[in-house]
Amino acid sequence: LSVADTTVRVAGVDALSYLRRRVNPSDLSGGEEFRILLSHYPTVVERLQADAFHLVLAGHMHGGQICLPRPGGKLRLAHPGAPYAEGTFAVHGGATTLVVSRGLGTTFVPFRFLARPELTELVLRRLRA
């Protein structure tokens, strides 16, 4: 794509290929000025080369879906040990930004507790040099 005089690549990794390791996500990268990767699983960033993508958009975690309050933060019953449950993360020394949305759906049971659904809107702006 060409957006505001910037070349942009948008690539995606389907869930099955990711789980079966059929594709190396870094191979989807190119020489564009700005590169975005879409992946169901946020841990895809752990398989990326540091310079492969600038922005990774993911979900899967539902923010824990059912959470219990505790001192020091929520206990997330869905994926309790997941490193990227929700929010924005700087990875690869800040070369890549990972955004993990809680999303609108659920898994296994049709409700959430202390993990509100989320529809994410991102506004991307070019840094002025």
mmCIF file with all atom_site columns, C-alpha atoms in Angstrom:
data_model
loop_
_atom_site.group_PDB
_atom_site.id
_atom_site.type_symbol
_atom_site.label_atom_id
_atom_site.label_alt_id
_atom_site.label_comp_id
_atom_site.label_asym_id
_atom_site.label_entity_id
_atom_site.label_seq_id
_atom_site.pdbx_PDB_ins_code
_atom_site.Cartn_x
_atom_site.Cartn_y
_atom_site.Cartn_z
_atom_site.occupancy
_atom_site.B_iso_or_equiv
_atom_site.pdbx_formal_charge
_atom_site.auth_seq_id
_atom_site.auth_comp_id
_atom_site.auth_asym_id
_atom_site.auth_atom_id
_atom_site.pdbx_PDB_model_num
ATOM 1   C CA . LEU A 1 1   ? 0.000   0.000   0.000  1.00 0.00 ? 1   LEU A CA 1
ATOM 2   C CA . SER A 1 2   ? 0.958   3.636   -0.310 1.00 0.00 ? 2   SER A CA 1
ATOM 3   C CA . VAL A 1 3   ? -0.327  5.844   2.496  1.00 0.00 ? 3   VAL A CA 1
ATOM 4   C CA . ALA A 1 4   ? 0.629   9.507   2.780  1.00 0.00 ? 4   ALA A CA 1
ATOM 5   C CA . ASP A 1 5   ? 3.763   8.978   0.660  1.00 0.00 ? 5   ASP A CA 1
ATOM 6   C CA . THR A 1 6   ? 4.816   5.983   2.770  1.00 0.00 ? 6   THR A CA 1
ATOM 7   C CA . THR A 1 7   ? 4.973   2.419   1.502  1.00 0.00 ? 7   THR A CA 1
ATOM 8   C CA . VAL A 1 8   ? 3.145   0.093   3.893  1.00 0.00 ? 8   VAL A CA 1
ATOM 9   C CA . ARG A 1 9   ? 3.062   -3.698  3.968  1.00 0.00 ? 9   ARG A CA 1
ATOM 10  C CA . VAL A 1 10  ? 0.170   -5.460  5.735  1.00 0.00 ? 10  VAL A CA 1
ATOM 11  C CA . ALA A 1 11  ? 0.754   -9.189  6.165  1.00 0.00 ? 11  ALA A CA 1
ATOM 12  C CA . GLY A 1 12  ? -1.024  -11.864 8.155  1.00 0.00 ? 12  GLY A CA 1
ATOM 13  C CA . VAL A 1 13  ? -0.309  -15.241 9.715  1.00 0.00 ? 13  VAL A CA 1
ATOM 14  C CA . ASP A 1 14  ? -3.249  -17.617 9.904  1.00 0.00 ? 14  ASP A CA 1
ATOM 15  C CA . ALA A 1 15  ? -3.695  -19.442 13.192 1.00 0.00 ? 15  ALA A CA 1
ATOM 16  C CA . LEU A 1 16  ? -3.230  -22.971 11.846 1.00 0.00 ? 16  LEU A CA 1
ATOM 17  C CA . SER A 1 17  ? 0.002   -22.181 9.979  1.00 0.00 ? 17  SER A CA 1
ATOM 18  C CA . TYR A 1 18  ? 1.322   -20.440 13.088 1.00 0.00 ? 18  TYR A CA 1
ATOM 19  C CA . LEU A 1 19  ? 0.508   -23.346 15.400 1.00 0.00 ? 19  LEU A CA 1
ATOM 20  C CA . ARG A 1 20  ? 1.959   -25.937 13.038 1.00 0.00 ? 20  ARG A CA 1
ATOM 21  C CA . ARG A 1 21  ? 5.000   -23.739 12.323 1.00 0.00 ? 21  ARG A CA 1
ATOM 22  C CA . ARG A 1 22  ? 4.355   -23.925 8.602  1.00 0.00 ? 22  ARG A CA 1
ATOM 23  C CA . VAL A 1 23  ? 5.489   -20.358 8.029  1.00 0.00 ? 23  VAL A CA 1
ATOM 24  C CA . ASN A 1 24  ? 8.265   -18.193 9.386  1.00 0.00 ? 24  ASN A CA 1
ATOM 25  C CA . PRO A 1 25  ? 6.494   -14.880 10.111 1.00 0.00 ? 25  PRO A CA 1
ATOM 26  C CA . SER A 1 26  ? 9.675   -12.908 9.386  1.00 0.00 ? 26  SER A CA 1
ATOM 27  C CA . ASP A 1 27  ? 9.553   -14.206 5.797  1.00 0.00 ? 27  ASP A CA 1
ATOM 28  C CA . LEU A 1 28  ? 6.364   -12.166 5.274  1.00 0.00 ? 28  LEU A CA 1
ATOM 29  C CA . SER A 1 29  ? 8.297   -8.962  5.811  1.00 0.00 ? 29  SER A CA 1
ATOM 30  C CA . GLY A 1 30  ? 9.533   -6.815  2.958  1.00 0.00 ? 30  GLY A CA 1
ATOM 31  C CA . GLY A 1 31  ? 11.393  -3.614  2.239  1.00 0.00 ? 31  GLY A CA 1
ATOM 32  C CA . GLU A 1 32  ? 8.483   -1.244  2.814  1.00 0.00 ? 32  GLU A CA 1
ATOM 33  C CA . GLU A 1 33  ? 8.970   1.782   5.063  1.00 0.00 ? 33  GLU A CA 1
ATOM 34  C CA . PHE A 1 34  ? 6.298   0.590   7.507  1.00 0.00 ? 34  PHE A CA 1
ATOM 35  C CA . ARG A 1 35  ? 5.350   -3.053  8.061  1.00 0.00 ? 35  ARG A CA 1
ATOM 36  C CA . ILE A 1 36  ? 2.295   -4.389  9.928  1.00 0.00 ? 36  ILE A CA 1
ATOM 37  C CA . LEU A 1 37  ? 1.704   -8.031  10.870 1.00 0.00 ? 37  LEU A CA 1
ATOM 38  C CA . LEU A 1 38  ? -1.722  -9.410  11.817 1.00 0.00 ? 38  LEU A CA 1
ATOM 39  C CA . SER A 1 39  ? -1.733  -12.545 13.956 1.00 0.00 ? 39  SER A CA 1
ATOM 40  C CA . HIS A 1 40  ? -4.278  -14.221 16.181 1.00 0.00 ? 40  HIS A CA 1
ATOM 41  C CA . TYR A 1 41  ? -1.516  -15.147 18.621 1.00 0.00 ? 41  TYR A CA 1
ATOM 42  C CA . PRO A 1 42  ? 0.544   -12.386 20.290 1.00 0.00 ? 42  PRO A CA 1
ATOM 43  C CA . THR A 1 43  ? 3.477   -14.736 20.885 1.00 0.00 ? 43  THR A CA 1
ATOM 44  C CA . VAL A 1 44  ? 4.218   -14.439 17.170 1.00 0.00 ? 44  VAL A CA 1
ATOM 45  C CA . VAL A 1 45  ? 6.567   -11.580 18.165 1.00 0.00 ? 45  VAL A CA 1
ATOM 46  C CA . GLU A 1 46  ? 8.859   -14.158 19.755 1.00 0.00 ? 46  GLU A CA 1
ATOM 47  C CA . ARG A 1 47  ? 9.389   -15.737 16.319 1.00 0.00 ? 47  ARG A CA 1
ATOM 48  C CA . LEU A 1 48  ? 10.100  -12.451 14.529 1.00 0.00 ? 48  LEU A CA 1
ATOM 49  C CA . GLN A 1 49  ? 13.453  -10.999 13.645 1.00 0.00 ? 49  GLN A CA 1
ATOM 50  C CA . ALA A 1 50  ? 13.834  -7.620  15.339 1.00 0.00 ? 50  ALA A CA 1
ATOM 51  C CA . ASP A 1 51  ? 13.541  -5.608  12.130 1.00 0.00 ? 51  ASP A CA 1
ATOM 52  C CA . ALA A 1 52  ? 10.810  -7.678  10.427 1.00 0.00 ? 52  ALA A CA 1
ATOM 53  C CA . PHE A 1 53  ? 7.697   -5.668  11.421 1.00 0.00 ? 53  PHE A CA 1
ATOM 54  C CA . HIS A 1 54  ? 7.133   -2.323  13.096 1.00 0.00 ? 54  HIS A CA 1
ATOM 55  C CA . LEU A 1 55  ? 3.625   -3.108  14.344 1.00 0.00 ? 55  LEU A CA 1
ATOM 56  C CA . VAL A 1 56  ? 2.024   -6.428  15.290 1.00 0.00 ? 56  VAL A CA 1
ATOM 57  C CA . LEU A 1 57  ? -1.730  -6.593  15.958 1.00 0.00 ? 57  LEU A CA 1
ATOM 58  C CA . ALA A 1 58  ? -2.989  -9.636  17.860 1.00 0.00 ? 58  ALA A CA 1
ATOM 59  C CA . GLY A 1 59  ? -5.720  -10.953 20.128 1.00 0.00 ? 59  GLY A CA 1
ATOM 60  C CA . HIS A 1 60  ? -6.449  -14.496 21.385 1.00 0.00 ? 60  HIS A CA 1
ATOM 61  C CA . MET A 1 61  ? -6.233  -13.750 25.108 1.00 0.00 ? 61  MET A CA 1
ATOM 62  C CA . HIS A 1 62  ? -9.590  -12.017 25.709 1.00 0.00 ? 62  HIS A CA 1
ATOM 63  C CA . GLY A 1 63  ? -7.828  -10.097 28.496 1.00 0.00 ? 63  GLY A CA 1
ATOM 64  C CA . GLY A 1 64  ? -8.018  -13.244 30.590 1.00 0.00 ? 64  GLY A CA 1
ATOM 65  C CA . GLN A 1 65  ? -11.815 -13.429 30.051 1.00 0.00 ? 65  GLN A CA 1
ATOM 66  C CA . ILE A 1 66  ? -12.482 -14.413 33.660 1.00 0.00 ? 66  ILE A CA 1
ATOM 67  C CA . CYS A 1 67  ? -10.292 -12.532 36.100 1.00 0.00 ? 67  CYS A CA 1
ATOM 68  C CA . LEU A 1 68  ? -10.115 -12.383 39.852 1.00 0.00 ? 68  LEU A CA 1
ATOM 69  C CA . PRO A 1 69  ? -8.844  -9.311  41.677 1.00 0.00 ? 69  PRO A CA 1
ATOM 70  C CA . ARG A 1 70  ? -5.787  -9.737  43.860 1.00 0.00 ? 70  ARG A CA 1
ATOM 71  C CA . PRO A 1 71  ? -3.055  -7.537  45.266 1.00 0.00 ? 71  PRO A CA 1
ATOM 72  C CA . GLY A 1 72  ? -0.605  -6.722  42.506 1.00 0.00 ? 72  GLY A CA 1
ATOM 73  C CA . GLY A 1 73  ? -3.079  -7.192  39.666 1.00 0.00 ? 73  GLY A CA 1
ATOM 74  C CA . LYS A 1 74  ? -5.634  -9.524  38.197 1.00 0.00 ? 74  LYS A CA 1
ATOM 75  C CA . LEU A 1 75  ? -5.414  -13.289 38.263 1.00 0.00 ? 75  LEU A CA 1
ATOM 76  C CA . ARG A 1 76  ? -6.339  -14.203 34.686 1.00 0.00 ? 76  ARG A CA 1
ATOM 77  C CA . LEU A 1 77  ? -7.984  -17.612 34.534 1.00 0.00 ? 77  LEU A CA 1
ATOM 78  C CA . ALA A 1 78  ? -7.688  -17.904 30.761 1.00 0.00 ? 78  ALA A CA 1
ATOM 79  C CA . HIS A 1 79  ? -4.008  -18.165 29.796 1.00 0.00 ? 79  HIS A CA 1
ATOM 80  C CA . PRO A 1 80  ? -2.740  -17.318 33.318 1.00 0.00 ? 80  PRO A CA 1
ATOM 81  C CA . GLY A 1 81  ? 0.963   -17.372 32.437 1.00 0.00 ? 81  GLY A CA 1
ATOM 82  C CA . ALA A 1 82  ? 0.696   -15.557 29.108 1.00 0.00 ? 82  ALA A CA 1
ATOM 83  C CA . PRO A 1 83  ? 3.284   -12.792 28.708 1.00 0.00 ? 83  PRO A CA 1
ATOM 84  C CA . TYR A 1 84  ? 1.019   -10.598 26.529 1.00 0.00 ? 84  TYR A CA 1
ATOM 85  C CA . ALA A 1 85  ? -2.537  -10.684 27.893 1.00 0.00 ? 85  ALA A CA 1
ATOM 86  C CA . GLU A 1 86  ? -3.709  -7.235  26.768 1.00 0.00 ? 86  GLU A CA 1
ATOM 87  C CA . GLY A 1 87  ? -2.350  -3.816  25.953 1.00 0.00 ? 87  GLY A CA 1
ATOM 88  C CA . THR A 1 88  ? 0.654   -2.388  24.151 1.00 0.00 ? 88  THR A CA 1
ATOM 89  C CA . PHE A 1 89  ? 4.173   -3.768  24.416 1.00 0.00 ? 89  PHE A CA 1
ATOM 90  C CA . ALA A 1 90  ? 7.531   -2.603  23.085 1.00 0.00 ? 90  ALA A CA 1
ATOM 91  C CA . VAL A 1 91  ? 9.484   -5.655  21.952 1.00 0.00 ? 91  VAL A CA 1
ATOM 92  C CA . HIS A 1 92  ? 12.801  -6.244  20.227 1.00 0.00 ? 92  HIS A CA 1
ATOM 93  C CA . GLY A 1 93  ? 14.355  -3.260  21.965 1.00 0.00 ? 93  GLY A CA 1
ATOM 94  C CA . GLY A 1 94  ? 11.487  -1.006  20.905 1.00 0.00 ? 94  GLY A CA 1
ATOM 95  C CA . ALA A 1 95  ? 11.814  -1.876  17.200 1.00 0.00 ? 95  ALA A CA 1
ATOM 96  C CA . THR A 1 96  ? 8.390   -3.547  17.231 1.00 0.00 ? 96  THR A CA 1
ATOM 97  C CA . THR A 1 97  ? 5.158   -2.471  18.898 1.00 0.00 ? 97  THR A CA 1
ATOM 98  C CA . LEU A 1 98  ? 2.764   -5.268  19.817 1.00 0.00 ? 98  LEU A CA 1
ATOM 99  C CA . VAL A 1 99  ? -0.886  -4.378  20.409 1.00 0.00 ? 99  VAL A CA 1
ATOM 100 C CA . VAL A 1 100 ? -3.023  -7.110  22.000 1.00 0.00 ? 100 VAL A CA 1
ATOM 101 C CA . SER A 1 101 ? -6.738  -6.381  21.978 1.00 0.00 ? 101 SER A CA 1
ATOM 102 C CA . ARG A 1 102 ? -9.140  -8.014  24.439 1.00 0.00 ? 102 ARG A CA 1
ATOM 103 C CA . GLY A 1 103 ? -11.573 -8.268  21.525 1.00 0.00 ? 103 GLY A CA 1
ATOM 104 C CA . LEU A 1 104 ? -15.321 -8.698  21.645 1.00 0.00 ? 104 LEU A CA 1
ATOM 105 C CA . GLY A 1 105 ? -15.742 -12.455 21.883 1.00 0.00 ? 105 GLY A CA 1
ATOM 106 C CA . THR A 1 106 ? -15.325 -15.200 24.427 1.00 0.00 ? 106 THR A CA 1
ATOM 107 C CA . THR A 1 107 ? -13.995 -18.734 24.480 1.00 0.00 ? 107 THR A CA 1
ATOM 108 C CA . PHE A 1 108 ? -15.250 -21.892 26.222 1.00 0.00 ? 108 PHE A CA 1
ATOM 109 C CA . VAL A 1 109 ? -17.903 -20.038 28.266 1.00 0.00 ? 109 VAL A CA 1
ATOM 110 C CA . PRO A 1 110 ? -20.065 -17.194 26.902 1.00 0.00 ? 110 PRO A CA 1
ATOM 111 C CA . PHE A 1 111 ? -19.242 -14.545 29.519 1.00 0.00 ? 111 PHE A CA 1
ATOM 112 C CA . ARG A 1 112 ? -16.460 -12.388 30.933 1.00 0.00 ? 112 ARG A CA 1
ATOM 113 C CA . PHE A 1 113 ? -15.632 -11.242 34.448 1.00 0.00 ? 113 PHE A CA 1
ATOM 114 C CA . LEU A 1 114 ? -13.331 -8.253  35.096 1.00 0.00 ? 114 LEU A CA 1
ATOM 115 C CA . ALA A 1 115 ? -12.143 -8.458  31.470 1.00 0.00 ? 115 ALA A CA 1
ATOM 116 C CA . ARG A 1 116 ? -14.334 -6.044  29.564 1.00 0.00 ? 116 ARG A CA 1
ATOM 117 C CA . PRO A 1 117 ? -14.675 -6.498  25.805 1.00 0.00 ? 117 PRO A CA 1
ATOM 118 C CA . GLU A 1 118 ? -12.675 -4.069  23.736 1.00 0.00 ? 118 GLU A CA 1
ATOM 119 C CA . LEU A 1 119 ? -12.919 -2.647  20.241 1.00 0.00 ? 119 LEU A CA 1
ATOM 120 C CA . THR A 1 120 ? -9.551  -1.093  19.475 1.00 0.00 ? 120 THR A CA 1
ATOM 121 C CA . GLU A 1 121 ? -8.992  1.975   17.331 1.00 0.00 ? 121 GLU A CA 1
ATOM 122 C CA . LEU A 1 122 ? -5.414  2.847   16.479 1.00 0.00 ? 122 LEU A CA 1
ATOM 123 C CA . VAL A 1 123 ? -4.308  6.145   15.025 1.00 0.00 ? 123 VAL A CA 1
ATOM 124 C CA . LEU A 1 124 ? -0.883  5.932   13.435 1.00 0.00 ? 124 LEU A CA 1
ATOM 125 C CA . ARG A 1 125 ? 1.168   9.076   13.003 1.00 0.00 ? 125 ARG A CA 1
ATOM 126 C CA . ARG A 1 126 ? 4.514   9.538   11.331 1.00 0.00 ? 126 ARG A CA 1
ATOM 127 C CA . LEU A 1 127 ? 7.258   10.830  13.593 1.00 0.00 ? 127 LEU A CA 1
ATOM 128 C CA . ARG A 1 128 ? 8.779   14.034  12.282 1.00 0.00 ? 128 ARG A CA 1
ATOM 129 C CA . ALA A 1 129 ? 12.556  13.898  11.991 1.00 0.00 ? 129 ALA A CA 1
#
